[in-house]
XYZ file of N, CA and C in Angstrom:
717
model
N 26.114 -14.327 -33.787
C 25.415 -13.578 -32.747
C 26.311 -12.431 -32.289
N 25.747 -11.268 -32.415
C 26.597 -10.173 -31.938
C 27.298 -10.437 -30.338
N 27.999 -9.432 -30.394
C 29.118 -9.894 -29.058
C 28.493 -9.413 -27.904
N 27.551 -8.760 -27.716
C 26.410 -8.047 -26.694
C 25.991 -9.094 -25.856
N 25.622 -9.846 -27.142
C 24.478 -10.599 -26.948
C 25.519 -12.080 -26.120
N 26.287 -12.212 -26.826
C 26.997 -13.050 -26.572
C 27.647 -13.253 -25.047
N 28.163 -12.060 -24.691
C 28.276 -11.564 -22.834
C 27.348 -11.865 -22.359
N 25.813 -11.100 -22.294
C 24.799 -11.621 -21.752
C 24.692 -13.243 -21.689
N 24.650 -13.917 -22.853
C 24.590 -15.065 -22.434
C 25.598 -15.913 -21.421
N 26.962 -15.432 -21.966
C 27.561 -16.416 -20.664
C 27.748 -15.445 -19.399
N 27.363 -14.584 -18.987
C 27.119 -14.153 -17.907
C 26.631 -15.082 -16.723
N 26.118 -16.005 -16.943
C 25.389 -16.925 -16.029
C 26.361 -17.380 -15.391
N 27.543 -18.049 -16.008
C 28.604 -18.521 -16.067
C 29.610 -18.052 -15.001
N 29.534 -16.897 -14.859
C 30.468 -16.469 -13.682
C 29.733 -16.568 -12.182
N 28.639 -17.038 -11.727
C 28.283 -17.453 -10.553
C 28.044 -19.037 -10.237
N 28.495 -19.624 -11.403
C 28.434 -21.166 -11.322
C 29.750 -21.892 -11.213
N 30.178 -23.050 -10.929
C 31.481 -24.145 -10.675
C 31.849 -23.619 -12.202
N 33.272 -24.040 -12.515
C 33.453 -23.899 -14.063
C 33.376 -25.280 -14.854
N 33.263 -24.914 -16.087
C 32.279 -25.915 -16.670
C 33.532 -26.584 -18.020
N 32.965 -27.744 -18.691
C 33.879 -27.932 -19.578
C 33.238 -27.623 -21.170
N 32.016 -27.555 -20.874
C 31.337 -27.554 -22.212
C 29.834 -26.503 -21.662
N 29.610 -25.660 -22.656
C 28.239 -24.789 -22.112
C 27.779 -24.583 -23.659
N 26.133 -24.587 -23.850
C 26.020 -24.253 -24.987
C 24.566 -23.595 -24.497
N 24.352 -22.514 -25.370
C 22.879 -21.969 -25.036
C 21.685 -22.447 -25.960
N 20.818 -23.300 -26.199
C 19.734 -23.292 -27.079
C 17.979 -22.815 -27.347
N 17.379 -22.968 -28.042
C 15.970 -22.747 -27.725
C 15.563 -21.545 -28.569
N 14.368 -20.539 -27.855
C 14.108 -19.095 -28.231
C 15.451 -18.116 -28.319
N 15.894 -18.218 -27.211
C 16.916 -17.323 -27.199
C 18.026 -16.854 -28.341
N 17.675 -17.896 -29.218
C 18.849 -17.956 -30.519
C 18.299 -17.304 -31.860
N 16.631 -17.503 -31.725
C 16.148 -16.385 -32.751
C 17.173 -15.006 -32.818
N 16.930 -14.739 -33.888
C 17.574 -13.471 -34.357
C 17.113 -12.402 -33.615
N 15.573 -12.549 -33.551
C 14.636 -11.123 -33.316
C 14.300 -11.327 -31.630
N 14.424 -12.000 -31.354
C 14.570 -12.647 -29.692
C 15.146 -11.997 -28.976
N 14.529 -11.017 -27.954
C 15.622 -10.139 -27.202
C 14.224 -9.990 -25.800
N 13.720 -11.123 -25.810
C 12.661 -10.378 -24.847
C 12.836 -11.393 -23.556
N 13.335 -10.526 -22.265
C 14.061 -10.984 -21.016
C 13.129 -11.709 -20.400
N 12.014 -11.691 -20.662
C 11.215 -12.436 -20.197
C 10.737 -13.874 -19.804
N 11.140 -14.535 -21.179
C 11.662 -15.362 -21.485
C 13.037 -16.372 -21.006
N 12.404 -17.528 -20.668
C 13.808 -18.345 -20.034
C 14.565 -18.816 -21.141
N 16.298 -18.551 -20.885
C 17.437 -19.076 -21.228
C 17.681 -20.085 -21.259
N 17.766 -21.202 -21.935
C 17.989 -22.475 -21.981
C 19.756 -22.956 -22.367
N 20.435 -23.784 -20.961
C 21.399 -23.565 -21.269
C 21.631 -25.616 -20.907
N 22.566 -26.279 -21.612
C 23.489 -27.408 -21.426
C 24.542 -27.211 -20.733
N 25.432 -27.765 -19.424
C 26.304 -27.543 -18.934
C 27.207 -29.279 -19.104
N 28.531 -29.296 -19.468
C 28.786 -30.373 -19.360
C 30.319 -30.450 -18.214
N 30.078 -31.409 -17.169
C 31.440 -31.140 -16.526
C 32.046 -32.088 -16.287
N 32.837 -32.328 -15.622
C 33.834 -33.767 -15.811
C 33.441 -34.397 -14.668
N 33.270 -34.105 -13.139
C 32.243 -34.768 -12.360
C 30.978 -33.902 -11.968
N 29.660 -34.906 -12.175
C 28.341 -34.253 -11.679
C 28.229 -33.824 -9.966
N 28.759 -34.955 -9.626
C 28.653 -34.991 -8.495
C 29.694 -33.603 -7.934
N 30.839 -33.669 -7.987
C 31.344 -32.860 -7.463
C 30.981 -31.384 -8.165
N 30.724 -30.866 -9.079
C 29.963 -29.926 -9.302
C 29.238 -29.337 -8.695
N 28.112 -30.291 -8.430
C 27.210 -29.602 -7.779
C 27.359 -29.747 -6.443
N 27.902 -30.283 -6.017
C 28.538 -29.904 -4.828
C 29.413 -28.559 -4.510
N 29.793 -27.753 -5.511
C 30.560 -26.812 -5.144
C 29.366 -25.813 -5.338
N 28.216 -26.199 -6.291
C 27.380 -25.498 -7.052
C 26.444 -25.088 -5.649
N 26.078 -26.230 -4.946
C 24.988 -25.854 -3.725
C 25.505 -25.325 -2.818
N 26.974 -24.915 -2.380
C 27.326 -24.140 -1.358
C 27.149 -22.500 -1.718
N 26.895 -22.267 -2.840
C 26.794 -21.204 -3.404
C 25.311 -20.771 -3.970
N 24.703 -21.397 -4.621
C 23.565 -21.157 -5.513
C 22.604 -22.724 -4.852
N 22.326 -22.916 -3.536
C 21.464 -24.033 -3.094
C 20.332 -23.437 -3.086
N 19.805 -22.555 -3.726
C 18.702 -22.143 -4.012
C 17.857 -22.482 -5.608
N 18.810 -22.864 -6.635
C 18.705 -23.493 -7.295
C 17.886 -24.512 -7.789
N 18.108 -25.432 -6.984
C 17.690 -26.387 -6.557
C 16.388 -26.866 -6.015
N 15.667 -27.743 -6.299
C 14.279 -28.428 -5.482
C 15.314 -28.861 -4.073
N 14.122 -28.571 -2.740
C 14.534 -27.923 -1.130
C 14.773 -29.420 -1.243
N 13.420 -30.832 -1.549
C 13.918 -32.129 -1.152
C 15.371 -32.832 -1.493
N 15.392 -32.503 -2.544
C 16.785 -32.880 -2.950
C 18.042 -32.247 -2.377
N 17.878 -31.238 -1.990
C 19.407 -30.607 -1.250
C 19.474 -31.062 0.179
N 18.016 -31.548 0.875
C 17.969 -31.802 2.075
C 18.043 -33.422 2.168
N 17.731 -33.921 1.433
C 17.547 -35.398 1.358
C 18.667 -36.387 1.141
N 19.490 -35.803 -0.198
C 20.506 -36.543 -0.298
C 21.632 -35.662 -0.936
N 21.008 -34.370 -1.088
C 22.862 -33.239 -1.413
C 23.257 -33.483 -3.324
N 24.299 -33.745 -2.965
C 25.088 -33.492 -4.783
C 24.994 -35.504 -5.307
N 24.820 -36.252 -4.203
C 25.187 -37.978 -4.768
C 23.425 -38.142 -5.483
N 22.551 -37.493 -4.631
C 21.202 -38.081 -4.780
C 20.668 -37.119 -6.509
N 21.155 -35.881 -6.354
C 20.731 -34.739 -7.521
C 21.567 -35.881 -8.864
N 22.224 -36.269 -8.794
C 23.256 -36.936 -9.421
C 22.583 -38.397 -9.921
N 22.346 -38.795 -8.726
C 21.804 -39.978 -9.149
C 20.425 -40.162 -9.685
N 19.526 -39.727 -9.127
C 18.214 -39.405 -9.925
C 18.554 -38.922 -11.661
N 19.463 -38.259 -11.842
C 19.615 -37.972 -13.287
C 20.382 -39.098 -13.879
N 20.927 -40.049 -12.955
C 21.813 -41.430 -14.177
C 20.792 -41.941 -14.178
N 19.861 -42.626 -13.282
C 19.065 -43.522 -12.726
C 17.283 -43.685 -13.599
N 17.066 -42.323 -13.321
C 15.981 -42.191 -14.062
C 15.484 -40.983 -14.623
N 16.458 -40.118 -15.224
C 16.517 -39.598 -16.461
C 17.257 -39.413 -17.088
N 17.770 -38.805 -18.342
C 18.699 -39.653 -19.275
C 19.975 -39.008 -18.985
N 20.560 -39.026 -17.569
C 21.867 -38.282 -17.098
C 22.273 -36.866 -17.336
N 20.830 -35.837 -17.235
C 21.060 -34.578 -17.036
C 20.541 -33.871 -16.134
N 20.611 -33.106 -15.141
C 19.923 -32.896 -13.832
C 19.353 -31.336 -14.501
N 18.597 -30.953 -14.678
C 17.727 -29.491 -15.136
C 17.498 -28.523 -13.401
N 18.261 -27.224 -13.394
C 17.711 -26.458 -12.399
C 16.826 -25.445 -13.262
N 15.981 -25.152 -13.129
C 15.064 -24.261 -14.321
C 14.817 -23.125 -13.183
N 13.984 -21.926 -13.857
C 13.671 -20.801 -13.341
C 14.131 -20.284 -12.152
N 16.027 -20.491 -12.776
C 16.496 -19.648 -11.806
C 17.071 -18.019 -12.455
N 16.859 -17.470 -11.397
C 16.789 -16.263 -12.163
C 18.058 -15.421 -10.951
N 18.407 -14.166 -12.111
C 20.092 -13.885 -11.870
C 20.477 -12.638 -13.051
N 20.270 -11.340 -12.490
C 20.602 -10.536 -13.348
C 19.507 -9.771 -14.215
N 17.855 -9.991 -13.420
C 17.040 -9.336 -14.330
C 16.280 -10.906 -15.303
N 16.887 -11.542 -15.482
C 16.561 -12.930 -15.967
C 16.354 -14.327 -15.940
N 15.562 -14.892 -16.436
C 15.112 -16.167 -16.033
C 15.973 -17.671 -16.835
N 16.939 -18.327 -16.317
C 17.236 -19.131 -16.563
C 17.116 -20.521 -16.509
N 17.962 -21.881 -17.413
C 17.179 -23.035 -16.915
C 18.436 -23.883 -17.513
N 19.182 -24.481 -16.464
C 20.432 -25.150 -17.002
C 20.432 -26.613 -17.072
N 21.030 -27.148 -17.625
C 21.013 -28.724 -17.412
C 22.587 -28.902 -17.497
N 22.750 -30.015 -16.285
C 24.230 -30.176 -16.190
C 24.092 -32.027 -16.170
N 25.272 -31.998 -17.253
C 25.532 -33.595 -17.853
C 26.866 -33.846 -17.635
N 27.346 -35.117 -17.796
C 28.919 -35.737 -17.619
C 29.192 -35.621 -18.686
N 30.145 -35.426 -18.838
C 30.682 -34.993 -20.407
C 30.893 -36.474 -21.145
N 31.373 -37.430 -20.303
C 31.717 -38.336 -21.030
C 30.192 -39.040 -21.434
N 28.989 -38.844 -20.974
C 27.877 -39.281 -21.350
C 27.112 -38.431 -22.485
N 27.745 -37.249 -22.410
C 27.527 -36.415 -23.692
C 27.912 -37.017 -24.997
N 29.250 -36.662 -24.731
C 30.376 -37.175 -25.861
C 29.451 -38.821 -26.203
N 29.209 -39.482 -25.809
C 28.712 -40.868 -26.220
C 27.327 -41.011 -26.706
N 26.790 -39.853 -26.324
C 25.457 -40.102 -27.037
C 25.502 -39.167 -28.715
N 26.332 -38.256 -28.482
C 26.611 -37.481 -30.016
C 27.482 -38.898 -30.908
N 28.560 -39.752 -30.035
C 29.007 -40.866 -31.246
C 27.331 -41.889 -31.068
N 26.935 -42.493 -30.527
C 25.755 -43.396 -30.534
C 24.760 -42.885 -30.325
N 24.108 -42.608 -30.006
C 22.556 -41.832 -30.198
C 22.289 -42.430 -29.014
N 22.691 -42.702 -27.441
C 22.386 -43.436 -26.545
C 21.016 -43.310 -26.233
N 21.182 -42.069 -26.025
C 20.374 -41.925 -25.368
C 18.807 -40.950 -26.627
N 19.866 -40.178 -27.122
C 19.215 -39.200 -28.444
C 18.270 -37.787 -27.695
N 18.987 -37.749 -26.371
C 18.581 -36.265 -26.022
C 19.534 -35.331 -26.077
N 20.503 -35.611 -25.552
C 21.376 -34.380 -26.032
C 22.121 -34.450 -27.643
N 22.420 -35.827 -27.969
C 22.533 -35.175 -29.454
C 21.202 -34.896 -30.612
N 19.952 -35.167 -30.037
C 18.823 -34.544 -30.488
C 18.957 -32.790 -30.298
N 19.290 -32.390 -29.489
C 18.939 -31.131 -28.614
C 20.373 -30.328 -30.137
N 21.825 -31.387 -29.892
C 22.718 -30.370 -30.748
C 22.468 -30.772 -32.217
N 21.575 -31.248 -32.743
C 21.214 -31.193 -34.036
C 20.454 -29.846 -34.556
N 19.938 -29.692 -33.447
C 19.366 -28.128 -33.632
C 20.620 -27.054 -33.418
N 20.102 -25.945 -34.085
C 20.579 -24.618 -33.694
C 21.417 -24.820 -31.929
N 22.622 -24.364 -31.851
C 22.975 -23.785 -30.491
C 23.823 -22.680 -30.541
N 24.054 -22.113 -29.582
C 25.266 -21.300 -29.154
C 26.275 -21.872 -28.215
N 27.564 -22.185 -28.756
C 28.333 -22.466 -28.072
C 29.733 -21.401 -27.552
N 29.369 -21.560 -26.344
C 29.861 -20.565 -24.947
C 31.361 -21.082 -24.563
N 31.141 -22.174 -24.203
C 32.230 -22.598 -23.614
C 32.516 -24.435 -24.334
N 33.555 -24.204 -24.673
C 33.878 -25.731 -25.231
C 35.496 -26.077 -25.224
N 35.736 -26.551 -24.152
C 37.313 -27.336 -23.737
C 37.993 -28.425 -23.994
N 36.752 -29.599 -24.902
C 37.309 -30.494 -25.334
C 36.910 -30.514 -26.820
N 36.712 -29.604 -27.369
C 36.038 -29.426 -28.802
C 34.731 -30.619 -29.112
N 33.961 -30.007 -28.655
C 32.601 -30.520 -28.966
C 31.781 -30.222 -30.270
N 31.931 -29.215 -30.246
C 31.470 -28.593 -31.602
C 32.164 -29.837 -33.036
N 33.708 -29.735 -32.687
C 33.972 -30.670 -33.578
C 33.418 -32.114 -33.755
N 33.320 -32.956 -32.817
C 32.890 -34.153 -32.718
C 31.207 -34.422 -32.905
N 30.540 -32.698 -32.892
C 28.976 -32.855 -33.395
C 29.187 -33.134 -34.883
N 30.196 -32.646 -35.572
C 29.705 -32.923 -37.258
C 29.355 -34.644 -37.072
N 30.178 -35.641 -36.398
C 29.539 -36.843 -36.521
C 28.079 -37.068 -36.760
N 27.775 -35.952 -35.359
C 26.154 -36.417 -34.934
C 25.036 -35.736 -36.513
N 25.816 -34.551 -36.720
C 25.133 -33.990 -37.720
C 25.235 -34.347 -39.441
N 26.303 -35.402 -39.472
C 26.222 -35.938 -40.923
C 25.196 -37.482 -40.536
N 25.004 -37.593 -39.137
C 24.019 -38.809 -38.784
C 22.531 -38.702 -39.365
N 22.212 -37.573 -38.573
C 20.700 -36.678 -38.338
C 20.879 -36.726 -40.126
N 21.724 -36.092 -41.008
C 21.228 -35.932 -42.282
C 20.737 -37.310 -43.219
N 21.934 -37.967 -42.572
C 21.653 -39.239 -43.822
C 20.235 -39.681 -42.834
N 19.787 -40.375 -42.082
C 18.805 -40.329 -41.422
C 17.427 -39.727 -41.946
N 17.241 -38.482 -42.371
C 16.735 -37.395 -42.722
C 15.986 -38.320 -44.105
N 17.161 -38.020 -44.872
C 16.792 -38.579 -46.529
C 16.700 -39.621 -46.324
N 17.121 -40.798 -45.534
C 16.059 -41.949 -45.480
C 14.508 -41.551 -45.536
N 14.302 -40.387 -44.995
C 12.485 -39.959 -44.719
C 12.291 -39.223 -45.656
N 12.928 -38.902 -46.821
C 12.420 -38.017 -47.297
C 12.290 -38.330 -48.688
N 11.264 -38.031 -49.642
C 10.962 -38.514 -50.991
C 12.291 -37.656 -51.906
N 12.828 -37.868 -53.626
C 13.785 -38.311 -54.285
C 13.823 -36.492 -54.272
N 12.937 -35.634 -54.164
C 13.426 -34.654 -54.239
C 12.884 -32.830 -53.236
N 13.335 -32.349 -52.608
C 12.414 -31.698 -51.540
C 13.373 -30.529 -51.281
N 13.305 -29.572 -50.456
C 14.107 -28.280 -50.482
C 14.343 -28.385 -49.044
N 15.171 -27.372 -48.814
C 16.399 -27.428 -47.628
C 15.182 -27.156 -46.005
N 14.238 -26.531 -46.518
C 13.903 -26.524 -45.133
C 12.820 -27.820 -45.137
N 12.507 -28.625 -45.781
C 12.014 -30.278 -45.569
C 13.162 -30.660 -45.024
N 14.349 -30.368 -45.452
C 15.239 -31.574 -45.326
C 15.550 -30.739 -43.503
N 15.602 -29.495 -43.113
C 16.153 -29.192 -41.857
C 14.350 -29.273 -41.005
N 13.685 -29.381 -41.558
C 12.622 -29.868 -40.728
C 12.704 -31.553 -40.285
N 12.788 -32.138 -41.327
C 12.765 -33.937 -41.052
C 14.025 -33.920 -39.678
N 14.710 -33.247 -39.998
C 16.232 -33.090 -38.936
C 15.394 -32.886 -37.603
N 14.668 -31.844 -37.472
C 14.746 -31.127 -36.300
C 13.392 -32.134 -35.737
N 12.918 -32.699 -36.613
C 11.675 -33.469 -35.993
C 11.963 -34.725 -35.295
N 13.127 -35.245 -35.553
C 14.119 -36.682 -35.162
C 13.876 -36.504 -33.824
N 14.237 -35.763 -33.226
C 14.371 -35.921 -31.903
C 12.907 -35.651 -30.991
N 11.894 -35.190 -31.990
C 10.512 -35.414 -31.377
C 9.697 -36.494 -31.662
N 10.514 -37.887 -32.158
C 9.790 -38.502 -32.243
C 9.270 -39.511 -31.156
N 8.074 -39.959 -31.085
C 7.591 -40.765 -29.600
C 7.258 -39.572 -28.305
N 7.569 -38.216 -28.922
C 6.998 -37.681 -27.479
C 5.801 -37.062 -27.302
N 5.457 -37.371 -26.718
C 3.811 -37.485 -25.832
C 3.601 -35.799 -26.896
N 4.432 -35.448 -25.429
C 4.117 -33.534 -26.019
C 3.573 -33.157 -27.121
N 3.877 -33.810 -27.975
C 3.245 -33.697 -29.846
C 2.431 -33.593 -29.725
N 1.889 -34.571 -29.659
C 0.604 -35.184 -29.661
C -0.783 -34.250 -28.687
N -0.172 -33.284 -27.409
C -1.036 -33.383 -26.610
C -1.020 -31.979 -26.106
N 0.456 -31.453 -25.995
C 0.305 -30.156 -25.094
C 1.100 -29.144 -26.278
N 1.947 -29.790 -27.061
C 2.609 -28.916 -27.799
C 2.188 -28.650 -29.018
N 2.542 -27.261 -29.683
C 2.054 -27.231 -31.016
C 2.725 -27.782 -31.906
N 1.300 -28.533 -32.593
C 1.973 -29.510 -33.788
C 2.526 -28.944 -34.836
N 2.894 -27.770 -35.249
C 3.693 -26.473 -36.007
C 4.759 -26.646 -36.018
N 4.813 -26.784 -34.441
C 6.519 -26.332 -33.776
C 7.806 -26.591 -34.546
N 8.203 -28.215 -35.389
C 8.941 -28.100 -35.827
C 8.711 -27.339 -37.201
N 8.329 -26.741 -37.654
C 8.235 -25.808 -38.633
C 8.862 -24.176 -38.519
N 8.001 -24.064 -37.171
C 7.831 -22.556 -36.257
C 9.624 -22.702 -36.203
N 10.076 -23.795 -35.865
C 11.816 -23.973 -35.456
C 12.525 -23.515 -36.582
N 12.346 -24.305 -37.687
C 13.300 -24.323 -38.467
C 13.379 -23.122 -39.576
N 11.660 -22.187 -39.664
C 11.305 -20.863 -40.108
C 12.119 -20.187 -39.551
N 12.182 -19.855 -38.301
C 12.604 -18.865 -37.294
C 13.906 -18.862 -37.122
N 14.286 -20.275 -37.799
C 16.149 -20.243 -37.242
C 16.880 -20.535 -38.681
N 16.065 -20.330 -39.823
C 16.371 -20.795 -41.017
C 18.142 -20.875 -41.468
N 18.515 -19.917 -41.069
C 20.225 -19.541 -41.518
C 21.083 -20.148 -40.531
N 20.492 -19.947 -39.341
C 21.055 -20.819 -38.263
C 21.200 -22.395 -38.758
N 20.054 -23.023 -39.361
C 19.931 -24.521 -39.989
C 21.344 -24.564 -40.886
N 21.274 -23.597 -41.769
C 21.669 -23.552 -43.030
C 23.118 -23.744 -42.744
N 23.513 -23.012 -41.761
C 24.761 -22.667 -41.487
C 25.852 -24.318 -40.558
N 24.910 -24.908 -39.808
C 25.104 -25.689 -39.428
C 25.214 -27.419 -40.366
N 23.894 -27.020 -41.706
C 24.053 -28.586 -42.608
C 24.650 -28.164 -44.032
N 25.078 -26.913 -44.226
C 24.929 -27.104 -45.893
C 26.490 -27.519 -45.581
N 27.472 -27.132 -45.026
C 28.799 -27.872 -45.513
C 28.560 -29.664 -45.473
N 27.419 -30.351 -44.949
C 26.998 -31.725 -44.753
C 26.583 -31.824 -46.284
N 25.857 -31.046 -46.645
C 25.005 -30.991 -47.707
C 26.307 -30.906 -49.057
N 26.951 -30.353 -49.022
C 27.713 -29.938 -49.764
C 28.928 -31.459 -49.683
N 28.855 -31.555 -49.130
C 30.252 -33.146 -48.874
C 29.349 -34.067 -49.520
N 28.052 -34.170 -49.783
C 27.279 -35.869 -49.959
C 26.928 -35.121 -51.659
N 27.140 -34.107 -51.769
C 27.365 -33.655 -53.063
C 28.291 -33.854 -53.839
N 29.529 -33.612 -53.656
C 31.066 -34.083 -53.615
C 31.131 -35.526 -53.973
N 30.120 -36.603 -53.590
C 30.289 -37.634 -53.762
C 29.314 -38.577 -54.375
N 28.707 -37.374 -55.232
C 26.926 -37.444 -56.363
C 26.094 -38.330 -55.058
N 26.053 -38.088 -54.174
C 25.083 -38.729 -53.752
C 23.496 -37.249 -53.644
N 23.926 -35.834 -53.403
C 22.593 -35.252 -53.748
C 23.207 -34.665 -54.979
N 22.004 -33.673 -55.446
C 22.318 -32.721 -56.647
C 21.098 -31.148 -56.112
N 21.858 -30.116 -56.422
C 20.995 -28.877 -56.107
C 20.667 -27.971 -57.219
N 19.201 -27.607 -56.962
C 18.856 -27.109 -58.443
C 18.494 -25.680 -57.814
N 17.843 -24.266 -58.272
C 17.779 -22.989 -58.087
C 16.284 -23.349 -57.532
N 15.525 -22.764 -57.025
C 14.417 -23.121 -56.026
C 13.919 -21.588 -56.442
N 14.530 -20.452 -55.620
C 13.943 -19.519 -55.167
C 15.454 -18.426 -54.475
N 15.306 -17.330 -54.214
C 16.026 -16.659 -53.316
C 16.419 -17.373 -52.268
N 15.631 -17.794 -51.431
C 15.462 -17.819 -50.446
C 16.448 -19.204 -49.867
N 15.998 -20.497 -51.018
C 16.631 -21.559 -50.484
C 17.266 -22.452 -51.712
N 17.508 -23.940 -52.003
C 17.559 -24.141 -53.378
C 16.874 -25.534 -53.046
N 16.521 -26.190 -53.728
C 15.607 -28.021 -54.018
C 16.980 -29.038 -53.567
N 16.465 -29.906 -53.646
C 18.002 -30.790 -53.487
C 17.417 -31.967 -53.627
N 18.082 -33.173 -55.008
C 17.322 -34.372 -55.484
C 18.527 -35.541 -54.759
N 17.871 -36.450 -54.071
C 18.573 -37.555 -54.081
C 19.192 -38.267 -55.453
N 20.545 -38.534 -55.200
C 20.896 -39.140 -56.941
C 20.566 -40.570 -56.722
N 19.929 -41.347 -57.069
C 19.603 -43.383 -57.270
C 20.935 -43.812 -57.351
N 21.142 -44.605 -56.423
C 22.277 -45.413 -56.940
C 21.525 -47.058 -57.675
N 22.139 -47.333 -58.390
C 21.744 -48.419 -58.992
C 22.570 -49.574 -58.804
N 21.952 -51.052 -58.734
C 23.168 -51.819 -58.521
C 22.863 -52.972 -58.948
């Protein structure tokens, strides 16, 4: 991502607590994507929630839903996200600079545990996809290849003996929609397609060194497809 683009995004960043981990995902990462209109979708990870946003609402308590800042402050915003949703608190359509943003702030150490175990499978659903990573202090990026040699073998469990790279980064990107309502009802049933079209190199860039290691060890084989992408056959093991 050009470096333009790249300022703009962590721009957000300098009116918020400082963070240990920030990554940007969603529309915004299309290539051709430049339209402000559109909300920013950002992950924040910090070492306490609580005290975060506690430094976060003396500053930006606008942020925020009014019941929750009045009701119970930074313990209650906090706790509603361990309690009963999967430990990320979302401030959405806040806007700052001409633009519309939408952050989610997580404990890092509940991050970090759902990329090794799938605890929960929302945020390492969310970094199986495409991101931009902004800010990263404990190397996160590194500890996703776990999550992302997971999502693959996973993948070719679903997938028949031979299929091309965007089946295989579609089955990926669909993992984490599985069981949700949304499919089924409000969202377009495209979407993971529309994803993995639109972010194709972004995919590419993120699984083929995965792709390339389970090669290394005959477990796939890649044949010429097209320009565009190449086939890739599961090898049988026999036993």
């Amino acid at each position: 991502m050009e470096e333009k683009k790249m300022d703009e995004l962590a721009g957000l960043l300098t009116i918020l607590p400082p963070v240990e981990f920030c990554c940007v995902y969603g529309s915004s990462l299309h290539p051709n994507n430049y339209d402000k209109s559109r909300m920013i979708d950002y992950i924040l990870g910090v070492r306490d929630p609580v005290e975060w946003h506690s430094q976060n609402l003396q500053t930006n308590m606008n942020h925020y839903a009014s019941w929750m800042v009045y009701l119970g402050g930074a313990k209650m915003i906090t706790g509603v996200a361990d309690h009963i949703g999967v430990g990320v608190h979302f401030n959405p359509f806040v806007s700052w600079n001409n633009q519309t943003f939408k952050y989610g702030v997580v404990r890092m150490n509940d991050l970090i545990e759902d990329l090794r175990s799938w605890e929960n499978f929302y945020l390492s659903g969310r970094l199986q996809k495409p991101v931009n990573v902004v800010v990263d202090c404990l190397d996160v990026k590194q500890l996703n290849l776990f999550n992302l040699k997971a999502a693959t073998s996973a993948a070719l469990l679903l997938l028949p003996d031979t299929f091309t790279e965007e089946d295989l980064y579609a089955k990926i990107c669909s993992l984490s929609y599985k069981g949700d309502l949304r499919m089924l009802f409000a969202e377009d049933r495209h979407k993971v397609r529309k994803i993995v079209q639109g972010q194709f190199e972004l995919f590419k860039g993120m699984y083929r060194p995965v792709l390339e290691e389970f090669a290394t060890k005959d477990l796939l084989r890649f044949s010429s497809s097209n320009a565009f992408q190449e086939k890739v056959s599961q090898v049988t093991v026999h036993i």
